[in-house]
Amino acid sequence: MTTREDARGLDDADPLAGFRERFTGDGPGGAWDDGPGRRIYLDGNSLGRLPRATPAAVARVVEEEWGRGLVGSWAHWVGQATRVGDVLAAGVLGARPGEVLVADSTSVNLYKLLQAGVGARPGRDVLVCCADDFPTDRYVVAGVAEQHGMTVREVAADVDTGLTLDDITAVLDDRVAVVVLSLVAYRSGAMVDLAAVTELARASGALVLWDLSHAVGSVEVDLSAADLAVGCTYKHLNGGPGAPAFLYVRRELQGSLRQPIQGWFGQRDQFAMGPAYEPTDGVERFAVGTPPVLATAAVEVGARISAEAGMPAIAAKGRALTDLLVTLVDERLPQLRLASPRESDRRGAHVSVEHPQAWQLTQALVDRGVVPDFRTPDRIRFGPAPLYTRFVDVWDAVDRLADVLASDAHLPYSATRSRVT
Amino acid sequence: MTTREDARGLDDADPLAGFRERFTGDGPGGAWDDGPGRRIYLDGNSLGRLPRATPAAVARVVEEEWGRGLVGSWAHWVGQATRVGDVLAAGVLGARPGEVLVADSTSVNLYKLLQAGVGARPGRDVLVCCADDFPTDRYVVAGVAEQHGMTVREVAADVDTGLTLDDITAVLDDRVAVVVLSLVAYRSGAMVDLAAVTELARASGALVLWDLSHAVGSVEVDLSAADLAVGCTYKHLNGGPGAPAFLYVRRELQGSLRQPIQGWFGQRDQFAMGPAYEPTDGVERFAVGTPPVLATAAVEVGARISAEAGMPAIAAKGRALTDLLVTLVDERLPQLRLASPRESDRRGAHVSVEHPQAWQLTQALVDRGVVPDFRTPDRIRFGPAPLYTRFVDVWDAVDRLADVLASDAHLPYSATRSRVT
């Protein structure tokens, strides 16, 4: 049996242990409460924690750049979307400068790049997505397909272990324009091979549009092998609730792609305010309206922390944390079925378990200070964040869950589901 | 001749004078510097000033709601977009509860509602916009027209005095699906009759999609007479750089309109994460991705100030400030030609003047502490903000401009235009 001391030993050897202090804890003044009754937050892949540097960074933009600089600060702000994009490109995405833009929401970016991809594949009338993908991905794909009279073809992937290259091969043919896929599945955490899938799609003439929402900041991503991607900054990048998302377009494709929302921030000579829309050459052509300056300042802080820690170390700790979780579930919680890949190199930094009373268990855990995420219909999802979750936190969370299960403490909870996460 | 004492008298009688203290000034600690060398900011219709309450409101959301509340704060955040929308609806837009949503950028909202409007007028193949409208409006219209194989018909309006009902009548027929118009023109400030234009369009079976960016918070808007609208919150609403925009959809139309970006925040039972997109009944169906929580907190502060001051008083002061400006230009600056409506009830809270060296004059003014806005090709735009600009500020700004013109102090400035505002 794996002991709490074993977990402590892993923490002692953790090269990222010092990064915990970069984040706000739950104790007085934002210190970390390490007591036995502390909150154990395992939902950093829904909303990442607040970096300690963020309040001052946001306050500086609000009070100095906006409050004192006023319109003069646009000289600085106008490059913010690509400056922070370049931080993400170099630090966490394996992309080149000028390939990543921070803008809009993940859903809006997905729409823009999906439309751009469809436009680049005239005559093809099929979009591919995964039936188990995150709702917004499926809904956006359905909407775009409807607009163009296209068909949506679903990849039949295993909901726990994710899709295989054979699953992808089975849906590809010369009718497919764009494949939309999450690199890390939002429920199971199952990861697919970005380079191999992109190559398969390219061979059949299709583009892959990757949703990196659960991958960015948790696994090593090498976008040099990809054509199109979008992703979220408020999960493992710790950019804040509803923070602006990012989009990636391979440099060589940028000039040939057009996105449909022709806003003035994509215009070549923006302040000439000319009669016709002529998109700029670079990744800014995928920008639309005036960029969200305050919120992007928070994104920059989070992005720089992940870049500093380095994705190899972050990904390695993510695998180790979830390995510990899987081991402890095996050893102590036979009532739960693992609903994620067992091999750590086939998943992101979260794992799900299945139980008929998953909802009630989630509520009982929350009341005992453990914050996982419930995912419909019967999954509890644990997302230990490599930058601030300790191995002993995982051990204690499983211990509290074992207590709940052993005492049937979850049964009094209502099965009514209204929680929003 | 109108004297500085006359301007002081207007300030003494100003019922909104006390609202100036709600905003951050340029002196130490954000106090107002009222000295002769002070900055005179007449660009509040490009980027409004920082309300004094905003830093604390943003800090509370960052440090308490995000930092301590984490995902639990979604219980509060999930209603934020409509809660702040309702503040705008009741306080500044003349709309009903549940008709206004804060979301995305103005450009993205324009795209969503324009596509929704086109979808609601099948068989019609013309979009109308104004050749002198703000670039993003024209570009978005052009993009949507291209997607649907529609024609763009331009209203031939006078660039200084704006469009008339005859101008509108001339372009309306049974081919027009949607008319996109700014209620207050971004250069001239010319205002059109919202109710009358909407009625004309309805009579021909078309929808009007209003862009209220320069109108909201500066003139009285009565959306009870309108069908569709979008607008900006970082100008006269003082919501911060790149703040989320708003959209309005008349309650009776909401159920019949579909927007094209089918994101998960528009879904009826969002956390069921069901297989198909089924938009909710209310204005939230025009939402897309996860809402920008931090930035919307700043919008709320600004919106509440305008609502508290009341749009009748704000609009009256806007007319009085620009009346003073027009009078002073007439009296003291014969070199300038007024490029805005002369009648105060036909314009918003800004006026433009024309001069061949408008760009150089703008630079010379900025160096003398007056911040107007240059608008291509030869306009200087003055936007005194009713909530914090005094009549004496307008007088002093004109006085400094008179000095520049009298001494040819603007001539040494380069004609190269690179300023970003």
Coordinates of C-alpha atoms in Angstrom, one line a residue, chain A residues 24-30 39 41 43 46-51 54-55 58 62-63 66-71 74 77-78 104-105 107-108 111 115 134-136 138-140 142-143 146-147 186 234 238-242 258 260-264 267 271-277 288-295 298 371 375-376 419-421, chain B residues 24-30 39 41 43 46-51 54-55 58 62-63 66-71 74 77-78 104-105 107-108 111 115 134-136 138-140 142-143 146-147 186 234 238-242 258 260-264 267 271-277 288-295 298 371 375-376 419-421:
Chain A
T24 CA -2.4 32.2 -3.7
G25 CA -3.3 29.7 -1.1
D26 CA -6.4 29.4 1.1
G27 CA -4.9 30.7 4.4
P28 CA -4.9 34.2 5.8
G29 CA -3.4 36.7 3.4
G30 CA -3.3 34.0 0.7
R39 CA -9.1 22.8 1.1
Y41 CA -8.3 22.0 -4.9
D43 CA -10.1 21.5 -10.2
S46 CA -11.5 24.0 -14.7
L47 CA -10.2 27.2 -13.2
G48 CA -6.6 27.6 -12.3
R49 CA -5.5 29.3 -9.1
L50 CA -4.6 32.9 -8.8
P51 CA -0.9 33.6 -9.3
T54 CA -1.5 38.8 -10.9
P55 CA -3.3 41.3 -8.6
V58 CA -3.8 43.8 -13.2
V62 CA -5.9 49.5 -14.5
E63 CA -4.4 52.3 -12.4
W66 CA -5.5 53.0 -18.1
G67 CA -5.9 55.5 -15.3
R68 CA -2.9 57.6 -16.1
G69 CA -1.9 56.7 -19.6
L70 CA -5.3 56.7 -21.1
V71 CA -5.3 56.5 -24.9
W74 CA -2.4 52.0 -26.9
W77 CA -1.4 47.7 -25.8
V78 CA -1.6 47.3 -29.5
D104 CA -11.7 36.4 -27.9
S105 CA -13.0 33.1 -26.3
S107 CA -15.5 29.1 -28.8
V108 CA -15.2 32.2 -30.9
Y111 CA -15.5 29.3 -35.0
Q115 CA -14.6 28.7 -41.0
F134 CA -16.4 19.2 -25.1
P135 CA -19.9 20.6 -25.9
T136 CA -18.7 23.9 -27.4
R138 CA -19.5 19.9 -31.0
Y139 CA -21.9 22.7 -31.1
V140 CA -19.7 25.0 -33.1
A142 CA -22.7 21.6 -35.9
G143 CA -23.4 25.2 -36.5
E146 CA -25.3 23.7 -41.0
Q147 CA -24.3 27.0 -42.5
Y186 CA -12.1 17.0 -21.2
Y234 CA -8.0 30.0 -17.5
N238 CA -4.0 30.3 -14.6
G239 CA -5.2 33.3 -16.5
G240 CA -8.4 34.0 -14.6
P241 CA -12.1 33.3 -15.0
G242 CA -13.2 33.8 -18.6
R258 CA -9.6 34.1 -44.2
P260 CA -15.3 35.3 -41.4
I261 CA -15.5 38.0 -38.7
Q262 CA -13.9 41.0 -40.5
G263 CA -13.2 43.3 -37.6
W264 CA -11.0 46.3 -37.6
Q267 CA -7.1 45.1 -40.9
F271 CA -6.1 53.5 -38.7
A272 CA -6.3 54.5 -42.3
M273 CA -9.9 53.3 -41.8
G274 CA -10.0 52.5 -45.5
P275 CA -13.1 51.5 -47.5
A276 CA -12.4 47.8 -47.9
Y277 CA -11.3 45.1 -45.5
V288 CA -11.5 40.9 -34.6
G289 CA -12.4 43.7 -32.2
T290 CA -10.6 45.8 -29.7
P291 CA -8.5 43.4 -27.6
P292 CA -9.3 42.8 -23.9
V293 CA -6.4 44.6 -22.3
L294 CA -7.0 44.1 -18.6
A295 CA -7.8 40.4 -18.9
A298 CA -3.6 38.4 -16.2
V371 CA -12.8 20.1 -4.8
R375 CA -18.8 15.5 -15.2
T376 CA -22.1 14.2 -16.5
R419 CA -23.5 22.9 -9.8
V420 CA -21.8 25.2 -12.2
T421 CA -18.1 24.7 -12.9
Chain B
T24 CA -9.3 59.4 -11.5
G25 CA -7.6 62.6 -12.4
D26 CA -4.1 63.3 -13.5
G27 CA -2.6 64.7 -10.3
P28 CA -0.8 62.8 -7.5
G29 CA -2.8 59.9 -6.2
G30 CA -5.3 60.3 -8.9
R39 CA -3.9 67.7 -19.2
Y41 CA -8.6 64.9 -21.9
D43 CA -11.0 61.7 -25.9
S46 CA -12.2 56.8 -27.5
L47 CA -11.3 55.5 -24.0
G48 CA -13.2 56.7 -21.0
R49 CA -11.4 57.6 -17.8
L50 CA -10.9 55.2 -14.9
P51 CA -13.7 55.4 -12.2
T54 CA -12.9 50.3 -10.4
P55 CA -9.5 49.3 -9.0
V58 CA -11.5 44.5 -10.0
V62 CA -9.4 38.9 -8.7
E63 CA -8.4 38.4 -5.1
W66 CA -11.1 34.2 -8.1
G67 CA -8.3 33.8 -5.6
R68 CA -10.4 32.5 -2.7
G69 CA -13.7 31.5 -4.2
L70 CA -12.2 29.6 -7.2
V71 CA -14.8 27.5 -9.1
W74 CA -19.3 30.5 -10.7
W77 CA -20.4 34.8 -12.1
V78 CA -22.8 32.8 -14.2
D104 CA -17.5 39.5 -26.6
S105 CA -16.4 42.5 -28.5
S107 CA -17.3 43.5 -33.7
V108 CA -18.1 39.9 -32.7
Y111 CA -21.4 39.7 -36.6
Q115 CA -26.0 36.9 -39.1
F134 CA -16.9 53.0 -38.5
P135 CA -14.6 50.6 -40.3
T136 CA -15.5 47.5 -38.3
R138 CA -18.4 48.2 -42.8
Y139 CA -16.0 45.3 -42.8
V140 CA -18.3 43.0 -40.9
A142 CA -19.0 43.2 -46.3
G143 CA -17.8 39.8 -44.8
E146 CA -19.8 37.9 -49.2
Q147 CA -20.6 34.7 -47.2
Y186 CA -17.9 58.1 -35.0
Y234 CA -15.0 51.4 -23.0
N238 CA -15.8 54.0 -18.8
G239 CA -15.5 50.2 -18.7
G240 CA -11.8 50.0 -19.5
P241 CA -9.6 49.3 -22.6
G242 CA -11.1 46.5 -24.7
R258 CA -30.4 32.2 -34.2
P260 CA -24.1 31.4 -35.8
I261 CA -21.4 30.8 -33.2
Q262 CA -23.0 28.0 -31.2
G263 CA -21.0 28.1 -28.0
W264 CA -21.8 26.4 -24.8
Q267 CA -27.0 26.3 -24.5
F271 CA -24.1 21.5 -17.8
A272 CA -26.1 18.6 -19.1
M273 CA -23.5 18.9 -21.9
G274 CA -26.0 17.2 -24.2
P275 CA -25.4 16.0 -27.7
A276 CA -27.1 18.8 -29.7
Y277 CA -27.1 22.6 -29.4
V288 CA -20.9 32.1 -26.9
G289 CA -17.9 31.2 -24.7
T290 CA -17.0 31.5 -21.1
P291 CA -17.7 35.1 -20.1
P292 CA -14.9 37.6 -19.3
V293 CA -15.4 37.9 -15.6
L294 CA -12.7 40.3 -14.5
A295 CA -13.3 42.8 -17.3
A298 CA -15.0 46.9 -14.5
V371 CA -5.9 65.2 -25.9
R375 CA -9.7 61.1 -37.5
T376 CA -8.5 60.5 -41.0
R419 CA -0.8 57.3 -33.7
V420 CA -3.0 54.6 -32.4
T421 CA -6.2 55.5 -30.5

